Every structure is written in structure tokens, then in C-alpha cells.
XYZ file of N, CA, C and O in Angstrom:
456
model
N 38.110 36.099 4.767
C 38.333 35.861 3.347
C 38.391 34.351 3.114
O 38.892 33.615 3.936
N 37.879 33.887 1.983
C 37.803 32.470 1.676
C 39.155 31.856 1.349
O 40.132 32.553 1.081
N 39.163 30.552 1.373
C 40.366 29.792 1.069
C 40.710 29.921 -0.410
O 39.819 29.952 -1.263
N 41.978 29.986 -0.721
C 42.434 30.037 -2.113
C 42.535 28.603 -2.634
O 43.288 27.795 -2.095
N 41.750 28.302 -3.642
C 41.724 26.951 -4.193
C 42.515 26.891 -5.481
O 42.468 27.790 -6.298
N 43.220 25.812 -5.639
C 43.830 25.487 -6.928
C 42.952 24.401 -7.543
O 42.148 23.784 -6.830
N 43.072 24.151 -8.832
C 42.286 23.053 -9.402
C 42.531 21.733 -8.676
O 41.594 20.969 -8.423
N 43.758 21.465 -8.269
C 44.077 20.219 -7.586
C 43.485 20.172 -6.183
O 42.881 19.177 -5.789
N 43.645 21.264 -5.426
C 43.113 21.252 -4.055
C 41.581 21.249 -4.063
O 40.961 20.603 -3.215
N 40.962 21.920 -5.018
C 39.503 21.921 -5.122
C 38.994 20.528 -5.470
O 38.026 20.043 -4.873
N 39.647 19.876 -6.417
C 39.245 18.519 -6.807
C 39.386 17.566 -5.624
O 38.511 16.720 -5.389
N 40.460 17.709 -4.860
C 40.684 16.848 -3.693
C 39.599 17.087 -2.636
O 39.033 16.137 -2.086
N 39.304 18.354 -2.346
C 38.313 18.684 -1.319
C 36.923 18.172 -1.708
O 36.211 17.602 -0.874
N 36.542 18.333 -2.968
C 35.239 17.846 -3.420
C 35.211 16.324 -3.378
O 34.222 15.714 -2.966
N 36.319 15.694 -3.752
C 36.407 14.227 -3.677
C 36.225 13.725 -2.254
O 35.520 12.736 -2.020
N 36.827 14.411 -1.299
C 36.674 14.032 0.115
C 35.224 14.204 0.575
O 34.698 13.378 1.301
N 34.590 15.287 0.138
C 33.185 15.520 0.508
C 32.298 14.427 -0.097
O 31.389 13.922 0.569
N 32.559 14.066 -1.338
C 31.751 13.031 -1.990
C 31.932 11.671 -1.326
O 30.987 10.877 -1.287
N 33.116 11.410 -0.770
C 33.329 10.152 -0.045
C 32.386 10.036 1.148
O 31.926 8.954 1.481
N 32.104 11.155 1.785
C 31.195 11.153 2.932
C 29.788 10.745 2.495
O 29.061 10.095 3.227
N 29.428 11.099 1.271
C 28.076 10.848 0.772
C 27.949 9.568 -0.037
O 26.832 9.199 -0.415
N 29.071 8.903 -0.319
C 28.974 7.728 -1.178
C 28.325 6.557 -0.446
O 28.419 6.442 0.770
N 27.662 5.763 -1.193
C 26.905 4.649 -0.653
C 25.499 4.716 -1.210
O 24.944 5.801 -1.405
N 24.942 3.584 -1.461
C 23.637 3.494 -2.116
C 22.525 4.197 -1.336
O 21.601 4.750 -1.932
N 22.599 4.202 -0.026
C 21.460 4.639 0.782
C 21.611 5.992 1.454
O 20.639 6.549 1.955
N 22.814 6.537 1.497
C 23.022 7.769 2.268
C 22.185 8.931 1.756
O 21.605 9.673 2.546
N 22.086 9.084 0.453
C 21.290 10.186 -0.093
C 19.813 10.012 0.250
O 19.134 10.980 0.594
N 19.325 8.791 0.166
C 17.918 8.535 0.494
C 17.656 8.890 1.956
O 16.666 9.555 2.278
N 18.559 8.472 2.828
C 18.433 8.799 4.259
C 18.443 10.316 4.449
O 17.608 10.861 5.175
N 19.383 10.986 3.795
C 19.479 12.440 3.912
C 18.173 13.125 3.536
O 17.688 14.002 4.250
N 17.601 12.719 2.396
C 16.376 13.375 1.941
C 15.215 13.149 2.902
O 14.350 14.005 3.041
N 15.208 12.028 3.609
C 14.162 11.799 4.608
C 14.369 12.655 5.857
O 13.407 12.962 6.560
N 15.605 13.048 6.117
C 15.907 13.819 7.327
C 15.990 15.329 7.100
O 16.054 16.088 8.075
N 15.972 15.765 5.845
C 16.038 17.207 5.571
C 14.852 17.934 6.184
O 13.792 17.359 6.408
N 15.035 19.196 6.437
C 13.962 20.026 6.967
C 13.766 19.882 8.454
O 12.713 20.232 8.981
N 14.752 19.364 9.137
C 14.652 19.223 10.587
C 13.899 18.000 11.045
O 13.571 17.892 12.230
N 13.601 17.089 10.132
C 12.898 15.860 10.518
C 13.732 15.045 11.490
O 14.915 14.832 11.265
N 13.094 14.617 12.552
C 13.698 13.701 13.504
C 12.912 12.401 13.390
O 11.706 12.390 13.624
N 13.578 11.342 12.984
C 12.895 10.069 12.765
C 13.496 8.970 13.613
O 14.708 8.903 13.804
N 12.620 8.107 14.104
C 13.069 6.913 14.810
C 13.579 5.917 13.778
O 13.244 5.994 12.598
N 14.381 4.981 14.251
C 14.928 3.952 13.367
C 13.804 3.241 12.618
O 13.866 3.048 11.403
N 12.742 2.874 13.336
C 11.631 2.149 12.702
C 10.936 3.000 11.647
O 10.460 2.478 10.637
N 10.890 4.311 11.847
C 10.284 5.199 10.853
C 11.135 5.255 9.585
O 10.603 5.277 8.472
N 12.457 5.266 9.766
C 13.347 5.226 8.597
C 13.209 3.892 7.859
O 13.194 3.862 6.630
N 13.103 2.817 8.608
C 12.896 1.497 7.986
C 11.630 1.479 7.134
O 11.633 0.953 6.021
N 10.550 2.030 7.657
C 9.285 2.066 6.918
C 9.375 2.986 5.705
O 8.794 2.707 4.658
N 10.100 4.090 5.858
C 10.233 5.059 4.767
C 11.106 4.533 3.631
O 10.951 4.952 2.488
N 12.020 3.615 3.962
C 12.945 3.051 2.968
C 12.812 1.530 3.027
O 13.699 0.824 3.530
N 11.714 0.979 2.523
C 11.441 -0.450 2.707
C 12.448 -1.398 2.058
O 12.598 -2.524 2.511
N 13.180 -0.943 1.050
C 14.109 -1.860 0.378
C 15.494 -1.928 1.025
O 16.338 -2.712 0.601
N 15.731 -1.153 2.086
C 17.017 -1.219 2.787
C 16.934 -2.278 3.881
O 15.902 -2.426 4.537
N 18.027 -3.013 4.053
C 18.049 -3.982 5.145
C 18.335 -3.255 6.455
O 18.918 -2.168 6.470
N 17.939 -3.880 7.553
C 18.174 -3.305 8.872
C 19.677 -3.113 9.100
O 20.119 -2.072 9.583
N 20.462 -4.115 8.726
C 21.921 -4.056 8.896
C 22.514 -2.874 8.119
O 23.338 -2.130 8.639
N 22.075 -2.684 6.879
C 22.604 -1.603 6.049
C 22.182 -0.243 6.599
O 22.976 0.695 6.618
N 20.948 -0.129 7.067
C 20.489 1.134 7.643
C 21.317 1.491 8.871
O 21.754 2.641 9.024
N 21.578 0.507 9.708
C 22.417 0.733 10.891
C 23.811 1.191 10.467
O 24.345 2.169 11.008
N 24.403 0.496 9.505
C 25.757 0.844 9.045
C 25.812 2.263 8.483
O 26.720 3.036 8.806
N 24.842 2.594 7.633
C 24.838 3.911 6.998
C 24.631 5.024 8.035
O 25.315 6.038 7.993
N 23.702 4.819 8.971
C 23.473 5.819 10.016
C 24.703 5.991 10.897
O 25.080 7.124 11.231
N 25.349 4.898 11.256
C 26.559 4.992 12.097
C 27.664 5.751 11.380
O 28.338 6.598 11.974
N 27.856 5.436 10.087
C 28.912 6.115 9.336
C 28.603 7.605 9.192
O 29.481 8.444 9.335
N 27.348 7.932 8.945
C 26.970 9.336 8.818
C 27.100 10.067 10.153
O 27.410 11.256 10.189
N 26.895 9.345 11.243
C 27.088 9.930 12.574
C 28.569 10.187 12.815
O 28.952 11.271 13.276
N 29.414 9.221 12.494
C 30.866 9.382 12.647
C 31.369 10.559 11.803
O 32.212 11.342 12.243
N 30.813 10.707 10.600
C 31.230 11.780 9.698
C 30.670 13.142 10.078
O 31.036 14.164 9.503
N 29.752 13.174 11.058
C 29.218 14.447 11.529
C 28.027 14.965 10.751
O 27.660 16.132 10.885
N 27.403 14.110 9.947
C 26.256 14.519 9.138
C 24.948 14.283 9.896
O 24.024 15.088 9.825
N 24.886 13.177 10.628
C 23.680 12.776 11.354
C 23.970 12.773 12.848
O 25.078 12.454 13.277
N 22.973 13.145 13.628
C 23.099 13.033 15.081
C 22.081 12.006 15.576
O 20.983 11.890 15.029
N 22.481 11.290 16.569
C 21.644 10.254 17.188
C 21.280 10.746 18.576
O 22.161 11.038 19.390
N 19.999 10.830 18.829
C 19.531 11.322 20.125
C 18.830 10.181 20.851
O 17.872 9.605 20.336
N 19.341 9.871 22.041
C 18.769 8.808 22.857
C 17.933 9.451 23.955
O 18.441 10.251 24.747
N 16.655 9.119 23.975
C 15.764 9.579 25.040
C 15.708 8.458 26.075
O 15.299 7.348 25.756
N 16.151 8.771 27.267
C 16.209 7.761 28.315
C 14.827 7.581 28.933
O 14.415 8.328 29.812
N 14.134 6.612 28.391
C 12.793 6.277 28.858
C 12.592 4.786 28.622
O 13.428 4.126 28.037
N 11.484 4.281 29.091
C 11.170 2.867 28.893
C 9.894 2.803 28.058
O 8.878 3.368 28.459
N 9.925 2.147 26.906
C 11.100 1.582 26.238
C 11.995 2.705 25.701
O 11.522 3.817 25.483
N 13.282 2.405 25.478
C 14.207 3.430 24.992
C 13.733 3.995 23.648
O 13.171 3.286 22.831
N 13.964 5.260 23.466
C 13.586 5.923 22.217
C 14.833 6.569 21.644
O 15.514 7.336 22.317
N 15.147 6.213 20.387
C 16.304 6.774 19.693
C 15.798 7.447 18.426
O 15.022 6.862 17.674
N 16.222 8.680 18.230
C 15.839 9.417 17.029
C 17.095 9.858 16.280
O 18.148 10.054 16.875
N 16.917 10.025 14.974
C 18.007 10.476 14.117
C 17.587 11.756 13.426
O 16.445 11.910 12.998
N 18.524 12.671 13.325
C 18.299 13.927 12.619
C 19.619 14.404 12.053
O 20.675 13.841 12.347
N 19.552 15.432 11.263
C 20.773 15.985 10.683
C 21.416 16.975 11.641
O 20.720 17.707 12.349
N 22.721 17.003 11.622
C 23.450 18.056 12.319
C 23.262 19.339 11.497
O 22.756 19.296 10.363
N 23.676 20.462 12.027
C 23.616 21.707 11.246
C 24.435 21.568 9.965
O 24.037 22.036 8.902
N 25.577 20.914 10.093
C 26.442 20.698 8.927
C 25.748 19.799 7.911
O 25.808 20.037 6.706
N 25.060 18.777 8.383
C 24.307 17.900 7.491
C 23.159 18.638 6.818
O 22.906 18.470 5.628
N 22.462 19.473 7.582
C 21.358 20.257 7.019
C 21.860 21.233 5.968
O 21.150 21.554 5.018
N 23.110 21.692 6.109
C 23.696 22.615 5.132
C 23.851 21.973 3.755
O 24.061 22.675 2.768
N 23.726 20.651 3.679
C 23.778 19.968 2.385
C 22.526 20.212 1.540
O 22.549 20.020 0.326
N 21.441 20.614 2.157
C 20.167 20.763 1.453
C 20.284 21.644 0.210
O 19.918 21.216 -0.884
N 20.798 22.878 0.306
C 20.887 23.693 -0.903
C 21.853 23.121 -1.937
O 21.650 23.272 -3.143
N 22.888 22.451 -1.466
C 23.848 21.838 -2.384
C 23.166 20.734 -3.191
O 23.286 20.671 -4.422
N 22.430 19.869 -2.498
C 21.747 18.776 -3.189
C 20.598 19.290 -4.043
O 20.310 18.740 -5.101
N 19.965 20.374 -3.625
C 18.932 20.996 -4.447
C 19.540 21.494 -5.754
O 18.954 21.322 -6.830
N 20.721 22.082 -5.678
C 21.412 22.524 -6.893
C 21.760 21.345 -7.790
O 21.640 21.432 -9.012
N 22.174 20.233 -7.191
C 22.471 19.037 -7.986
C 21.207 18.502 -8.668
O 21.266 18.046 -9.816
N 20.075 18.555 -7.977
C 18.810 18.132 -8.581
C 18.471 18.999 -9.791
O 18.049 18.490 -10.836
N 18.650 20.308 -9.649
C 18.386 21.217 -10.764
C 19.334 20.925 -11.927
O 18.929 20.957 -13.086
N 20.571 20.637 -11.624
C 21.552 20.292 -12.646
C 21.148 19.003 -13.355
O 21.216 18.897 -14.576
N 20.690 18.020 -12.583
C 20.235 16.756 -13.164
C 19.019 16.982 -14.067
O 18.897 16.370 -15.134
N 18.111 17.873 -13.654
C 16.946 18.204 -14.481
C 17.370 18.803 -15.811
O 16.738 18.557 -16.839
N 18.416 19.612 -15.799
C 18.914 20.196 -17.046
C 19.326 19.114 -18.035
O 19.078 19.227 -19.233
N 19.932 18.071 -17.534
C 20.336 16.974 -18.417
C 19.103 16.294 -19.008
O 19.079 15.964 -20.187
N 18.093 16.062 -18.170
C 16.866 15.436 -18.666
C 16.199 16.316 -19.711
O 15.737 15.824 -20.738
N 16.162 17.619 -19.460
C 15.578 18.538 -20.433
C 16.361 18.504 -21.740
O 15.782 18.521 -22.816
N 17.672 18.445 -21.642
C 18.526 18.385 -22.816
C 18.261 17.119 -23.609
O 18.177 17.132 -24.817
N 18.100 15.996 -22.885
C 17.814 14.709 -23.540
C 16.467 14.746 -24.245
O 16.316 14.203 -25.334
N 15.474 15.387 -23.614
C 14.144 15.480 -24.227
C 14.188 16.360 -25.471
O 13.511 16.085 -26.453
N 14.993 17.421 -25.446
C 15.118 18.290 -26.598
C 15.770 17.578 -27.777
O 15.450 17.862 -28.920
N 16.683 16.652 -27.491
C 17.366 15.897 -28.535
C 16.467 14.846 -29.179
O 16.734 14.388 -30.273
N 15.400 14.464 -28.461
C 14.524 13.396 -28.959
C 13.617 13.849 -30.082
O 13.393 14.916 -30.397
């Protein structure tokens, strides 16, 4: 049976979840990794050209600490490091898809008002 939520505990839990996702680049990184994509650091850099190397490193490390992203090191020469979503991170896909649909509703509403 599911957890019993109060308005206060639900607001707190959602706030904590949103803290994990806050930051200018985390959502962009997530969308590049959805669907089981495993990308090397250089591939993420190319996919997100306006992010600095330092910021990409910081965001990936924080997402790894939070359990959203996994870092896989292939021990070879030269070393190969890939990033992908954990199962928990991949579980965000339907949630973010719902948010996209919600955002579209606002745009449709704005167009109807015009």
C-alpha cells in the first residue's frame, strides 16, 4: 500500500525531488541520456555546445551522487568513460513527458487567448 501523504509532506517530498533536478543543464543532460543512451563525455559536450566543460563535469558528478546518472569506466587504453541513466533516473522519463504535455497545454491556452 502507498504512503499516506499530507499536503505538507507531499509538498516537501516534491520540493526535495525538484532540488535533485535544479540547475540550468541537468534537464538537457537528462534528455540526451533518456532511452538507454550511453554517451561519452565528449559526445555530451558536442550535444550541448553551450555548456562549459567545468559545468558539465559538475552537473554529471552531482547527478551521479544523487543516483540519477551512472558513470561507467571501461579500463582500456585510452580510457573510455560513458554516462547513462540509472533505472531510477530513467524512471523520470514519463514524469518529464507529463510535464512537457502540461507545458504544451499552457502554450495552447496562450494561443487561444490571442
